[in-house]
XYZ file of C-alpha atoms in Angstrom:
363
model
C 103.963 17.823 52.251
C 103.905 21.356 50.939
C 102.759 22.656 54.376
C 105.565 20.811 56.149
C 108.140 22.220 53.780
C 106.796 25.789 54.238
C 106.789 25.439 57.983
C 110.309 24.136 57.860
C 111.378 27.074 55.762
C 109.578 29.529 58.026
C 111.226 28.146 61.126
C 114.670 27.724 59.689
C 117.311 29.111 62.003
C 119.641 31.786 60.674
C 122.823 31.769 62.761
C 124.331 35.103 63.729
C 127.922 35.471 64.831
C 129.197 37.713 67.595
C 129.580 40.661 65.229
C 125.965 40.563 64.176
C 126.643 39.274 60.622
C 125.031 36.215 59.166
C 127.226 33.157 59.197
C 128.068 31.146 56.107
C 126.691 27.661 55.526
C 129.408 25.773 53.774
C 127.944 22.322 54.327
C 124.168 22.934 54.904
C 122.270 24.765 52.141
C 118.881 23.387 53.123
C 117.304 26.861 53.340
C 118.090 27.620 49.701
C 116.796 24.187 48.610
C 113.602 24.619 50.584
C 112.976 27.981 48.931
C 113.423 26.574 45.418
C 111.138 23.635 46.220
C 108.480 26.016 47.561
C 108.470 28.096 44.363
C 108.228 24.987 42.144
C 105.296 23.585 44.122
C 103.539 26.942 43.969
C 103.766 26.986 40.191
C 102.316 23.465 39.950
C 99.416 23.915 42.314
C 98.068 27.038 40.595
C 96.876 30.538 41.361
C 93.891 29.617 43.526
C 95.823 27.485 45.940
C 98.630 30.058 46.172
C 96.123 32.848 46.877
C 94.520 30.780 49.619
C 97.926 30.002 51.140
C 98.896 33.658 50.933
C 95.731 34.717 52.786
C 96.410 32.059 55.434
C 99.942 33.322 55.913
C 98.690 36.882 56.162
C 96.039 35.927 58.720
C 98.304 33.732 60.779
C 101.198 36.170 60.506
C 102.763 37.888 63.518
C 100.763 40.581 65.390
C 102.594 43.876 65.055
C 101.239 45.040 68.384
C 102.826 42.037 70.119
C 106.049 41.850 68.116
C 109.122 40.914 70.119
C 112.736 41.575 69.318
C 114.812 38.443 69.754
C 118.418 38.921 70.616
C 119.320 35.236 70.609
C 118.824 32.327 68.247
C 115.578 30.492 67.681
C 114.340 28.825 70.821
C 116.555 30.973 73.038
C 115.747 32.050 76.600
C 113.160 34.747 77.387
C 115.805 37.109 78.742
C 116.646 38.315 75.242
C 113.046 39.218 74.318
C 112.111 42.924 74.429
C 108.346 43.508 74.070
C 107.251 46.532 72.018
C 104.985 47.662 74.872
C 108.137 48.626 76.742
C 109.098 50.840 73.807
C 105.708 52.600 74.030
C 106.144 52.984 77.762
C 109.571 54.493 77.253
C 108.076 57.044 74.824
C 105.420 57.972 77.424
C 108.132 58.303 80.058
C 110.051 60.550 77.660
C 107.020 62.840 77.224
C 106.434 62.988 80.978
C 110.112 63.722 81.568
C 109.957 66.503 78.960
C 106.946 68.070 80.741
C 108.746 67.829 84.073
C 111.783 69.487 82.496
C 109.529 72.301 81.243
C 108.177 72.771 84.779
C 111.716 72.853 86.140
C 112.654 75.479 83.543
C 109.677 77.657 84.599
C 110.630 77.286 88.270
C 114.224 78.132 87.453
C 113.041 81.237 85.569
C 111.045 82.440 88.573
C 114.029 81.851 90.830
C 116.268 83.832 88.490
C 113.799 86.732 88.465
C 113.680 86.767 92.271
C 117.456 86.660 92.416
C 117.691 89.604 90.020
C 115.182 91.621 92.069
C 117.127 90.905 95.271
C 120.331 91.911 93.502
C 118.825 95.215 92.341
C 117.407 95.915 95.802
C 120.752 95.202 97.446
C 122.594 97.481 95.031
C 120.058 100.273 95.496
C 120.202 99.931 99.291
C 123.989 100.054 99.237
C 124.037 103.217 97.115
C 121.400 104.960 99.280
C 123.171 103.997 102.516
C 126.447 105.300 101.137
C 124.786 108.571 100.118
C 123.093 108.950 103.529
C 126.376 108.442 105.389
C 128.145 110.885 103.084
C 125.483 113.536 103.716
C 125.558 112.970 107.463
C 129.326 113.419 107.655
C 129.334 116.353 105.241
C 131.215 114.573 102.468
C 128.447 114.384 99.882
C 126.115 116.913 98.322
C 122.321 116.758 98.428
C 119.582 118.277 96.332
C 117.638 120.915 98.296
C 114.422 122.746 97.430
C 114.426 125.505 100.036
C 110.825 126.608 99.534
C 109.445 123.080 99.635
C 111.588 122.103 102.620
C 110.243 125.115 104.552
C 106.652 124.124 103.781
C 107.294 120.557 104.908
C 108.783 121.770 108.183
C 105.775 124.034 108.779
C 103.445 121.080 108.192
C 105.274 118.899 110.686
C 105.222 121.649 113.305
C 101.514 122.266 112.666
C 100.774 118.566 113.048
C 102.562 118.458 116.411
C 100.542 121.437 117.690
C 97.258 120.035 116.410
C 98.038 116.731 118.121
C 98.364 118.707 121.371
C 94.971 120.366 120.765
C 93.453 116.957 120.045
C 94.879 115.440 123.233
C 93.631 118.323 125.395
C 90.186 118.274 123.747
C 89.872 114.567 124.472
C 90.882 115.179 128.090
C 88.241 117.945 128.338
C 85.628 115.576 126.924
C 86.498 112.914 129.496
C 86.404 115.317 132.450
C 83.222 117.008 131.286
C 81.515 113.659 130.754
C 82.396 112.691 134.325
C 80.996 116.027 135.559
C 77.732 115.501 133.671
C 77.388 112.024 135.137
C 78.014 113.468 138.613
C 75.382 116.174 138.064
C 72.914 113.533 136.909
C 73.502 111.436 140.033
C 73.305 114.537 142.248
C 69.989 115.593 140.694
C 68.503 112.126 141.329
C 69.660 112.271 144.947
C 68.105 115.746 145.464
C 64.836 114.544 143.943
C 64.756 111.521 146.272
C 65.484 113.656 149.349
C 62.732 116.108 148.395
C 60.263 113.254 148.670
C 61.601 112.007 152.030
C 62.190 115.378 153.712
C 58.914 117.360 153.861
C 60.492 120.260 155.684
C 63.136 120.728 152.887
C 61.031 119.611 149.942
C 61.178 122.927 148.069
C 64.896 123.462 148.545
C 65.780 119.933 147.422
C 63.359 120.281 144.525
C 64.943 123.521 143.258
C 68.416 121.973 143.305
C 67.196 118.799 141.633
C 65.717 120.776 138.734
C 68.869 122.869 138.395
C 71.111 119.787 138.222
C 68.848 118.138 135.680
C 68.934 121.282 133.496
C 72.707 121.467 133.768
C 72.923 117.784 132.931
C 70.804 118.288 129.807
C 72.864 121.277 128.671
C 76.037 119.350 129.450
C 74.976 116.483 127.190
C 74.324 118.995 124.416
C 77.765 120.525 124.909
C 79.316 117.042 124.922
C 77.805 116.450 121.481
C 79.448 119.627 120.183
C 82.828 118.784 121.752
C 82.733 115.222 120.385
C 82.080 116.592 116.895
C 85.017 118.976 117.327
C 87.312 116.146 118.464
C 86.236 113.885 115.593
C 86.933 116.565 112.993
C 90.358 117.397 114.439
C 91.212 113.699 114.559
C 90.336 113.290 110.873
C 92.393 116.326 109.941
C 95.457 115.251 111.921
C 95.536 111.466 111.577
C 94.171 111.101 108.040
C 94.584 114.248 105.950
C 97.922 115.401 107.354
C 99.206 111.854 107.691
C 98.466 111.183 104.018
C 100.481 114.252 103.037
C 103.341 113.180 105.291
C 103.391 109.714 103.680
C 103.794 111.363 100.281
C 106.567 113.511 101.762
C 108.382 110.375 102.997
C 108.193 108.906 99.495
C 109.536 112.190 98.131
C 112.455 112.205 100.550
C 113.288 108.589 99.684
C 113.208 109.443 95.971
C 115.455 112.447 96.633
C 117.998 110.225 98.392
C 117.975 107.701 95.530
C 118.336 110.497 92.983
C 121.352 111.950 94.787
C 122.885 108.483 95.183
C 122.733 107.730 91.450
C 123.814 111.282 90.629
C 126.923 110.874 92.775
C 127.595 107.482 91.197
C 127.382 109.012 87.717
C 129.716 111.837 88.708
C 132.287 109.355 90.067
C 132.188 107.327 86.862
C 132.608 110.505 84.822
C 135.910 111.219 86.575
C 137.352 107.794 85.724
C 138.953 106.406 82.544
C 137.119 106.336 79.208
C 137.659 102.784 77.948
C 134.942 100.593 76.422
C 133.920 99.017 79.738
C 133.791 102.387 81.497
C 131.674 103.906 78.719
C 129.173 101.053 78.997
C 128.970 101.544 82.754
C 128.510 105.291 82.296
C 125.641 104.721 79.873
C 123.933 102.336 82.308
C 124.423 104.815 85.158
C 123.042 107.614 82.978
C 119.886 105.576 82.312
C 119.388 104.862 86.043
C 120.034 108.512 86.849
C 117.338 109.639 84.410
C 114.818 107.146 85.833
C 115.342 108.354 89.413
C 115.364 111.973 88.323
C 111.929 111.588 86.720
C 110.640 109.850 89.854
C 112.008 112.587 92.099
C 110.485 115.391 90.044
C 107.107 113.632 89.884
C 106.964 113.168 93.662
C 108.103 116.723 94.253
C 105.190 117.937 92.134
C 102.798 115.648 94.070
C 104.027 117.024 97.404
C 103.616 120.623 96.242
C 100.037 120.007 95.110
C 99.108 118.112 98.283
C 100.521 120.798 100.543
C 98.510 123.423 98.715
C 95.229 121.521 99.007
C 95.993 120.578 102.611
C 96.408 124.205 103.596
C 93.092 125.142 101.983
C 91.302 122.215 103.612
C 92.845 122.943 107.002
C 91.680 126.578 106.967
C 88.156 125.595 105.949
C 87.823 122.817 108.548
C 89.352 124.749 111.436
C 87.268 127.862 110.722
C 84.101 125.799 111.094
C 85.256 123.797 114.116
C 86.622 126.756 116.076
C 83.392 128.677 115.535
C 81.405 125.689 116.756
C 83.585 125.243 119.830
C 83.381 128.926 120.768
C 79.599 129.242 120.363
C 78.873 126.014 122.207
C 81.120 126.795 125.188
C 79.828 130.376 125.433
C 76.177 129.335 125.313
C 76.646 126.606 127.910
C 78.406 128.707 130.527
C 76.015 131.611 129.877
C 73.141 129.276 130.641
C 71.562 130.000 127.256
C 69.993 126.688 126.375
C 68.265 128.020 123.256
C 71.497 129.365 121.757
C 73.270 126.086 122.550
C 70.643 124.106 120.654
C 70.766 126.553 117.755
C 74.527 126.101 117.550
C 74.108 122.349 117.122
C 71.447 122.859 114.483
C 73.664 125.336 112.650
C 76.409 122.751 112.285
C 73.999 119.848 111.641
C 74.957 117.962 114.796
C 72.465 115.345 115.925
C 72.572 114.175 119.518
C 72.032 110.564 120.400
C 68.980 110.027 122.603
C 69.662 108.895 126.180
C 70.287 105.169 126.306
C 70.989 104.856 122.551
C 74.267 103.097 123.213
C 72.615 100.520 125.456
C 71.332 97.318 123.806
C 67.583 96.820 123.573
C 65.668 94.333 125.680
C 65.407 91.991 122.685
C 69.182 92.142 122.053
C 69.902 91.376 125.693
C 67.692 88.288 125.483
């Protein structure tokens, strides 16, 4: 009987009105009576029975992990039940959404940085273009270092002349190589005719030996000319070109410096309100940055031009001496002096057929 009363009390329906407040029970106070009856029975039964009932209630109580929130009355439809697992899932979705929002913030930050860099580049390009047009039409002033500008012009003229020397030396190498190949073929033909023409054997033999000697000396001279061409090519297309790249950077820095200098001068002629003063301070900072860059590159160009001139004199002194001695020895027919010239400049000739692949490589 006690169990039935407790179950009745546990399952008693508590009506809830539309406002969410508990309704009054004017006629039915069965819940209050059941509670009083339960307490009186508990006192009669004793402590042991009440402890055992309390343990049973605790064991058979609702599982907190499976607790449901009921929005309707007892025995209502399942549509009003919200499982707590959905609450956990919503918290996981919230954490995932927060991580996705953090990723979006990082992406947005990168996009803002790119936009700022594009904005700065556009502004710098506009100022430099404006300065270039002003200089071209004689409306703007430009910073000029007369001594440095003269050295740069001399370098460009020297490079053009050395490019002409390099082109002609390559043409000489090509023609002389063809002549050596012709002499080699002519010597082989004379040697073959000396074997097939007994009456002219000596004459063909003399000419065959002469062509072979000329061919050998020609190959030695080709080694000297190729070394000369290689050295001139390095001087023109690497050493001078590196200096000219630094000069281009210097000229670009000079244009930027003049552009920001002109911008600062224009702002200085305007009004002196708070906004104008802030703009003048920003322009002053940019002007100082580009001034430091311009002076640093000007110093780099001066140093490079100095070392380039010293290197050019040293290289050309050696190469011109080589070219003169080799050409003189060849056309004088002095084979010993020609070989000594190559040894003096540490030039090693490739053996005949060194460029051809070996029999094993061909297989």
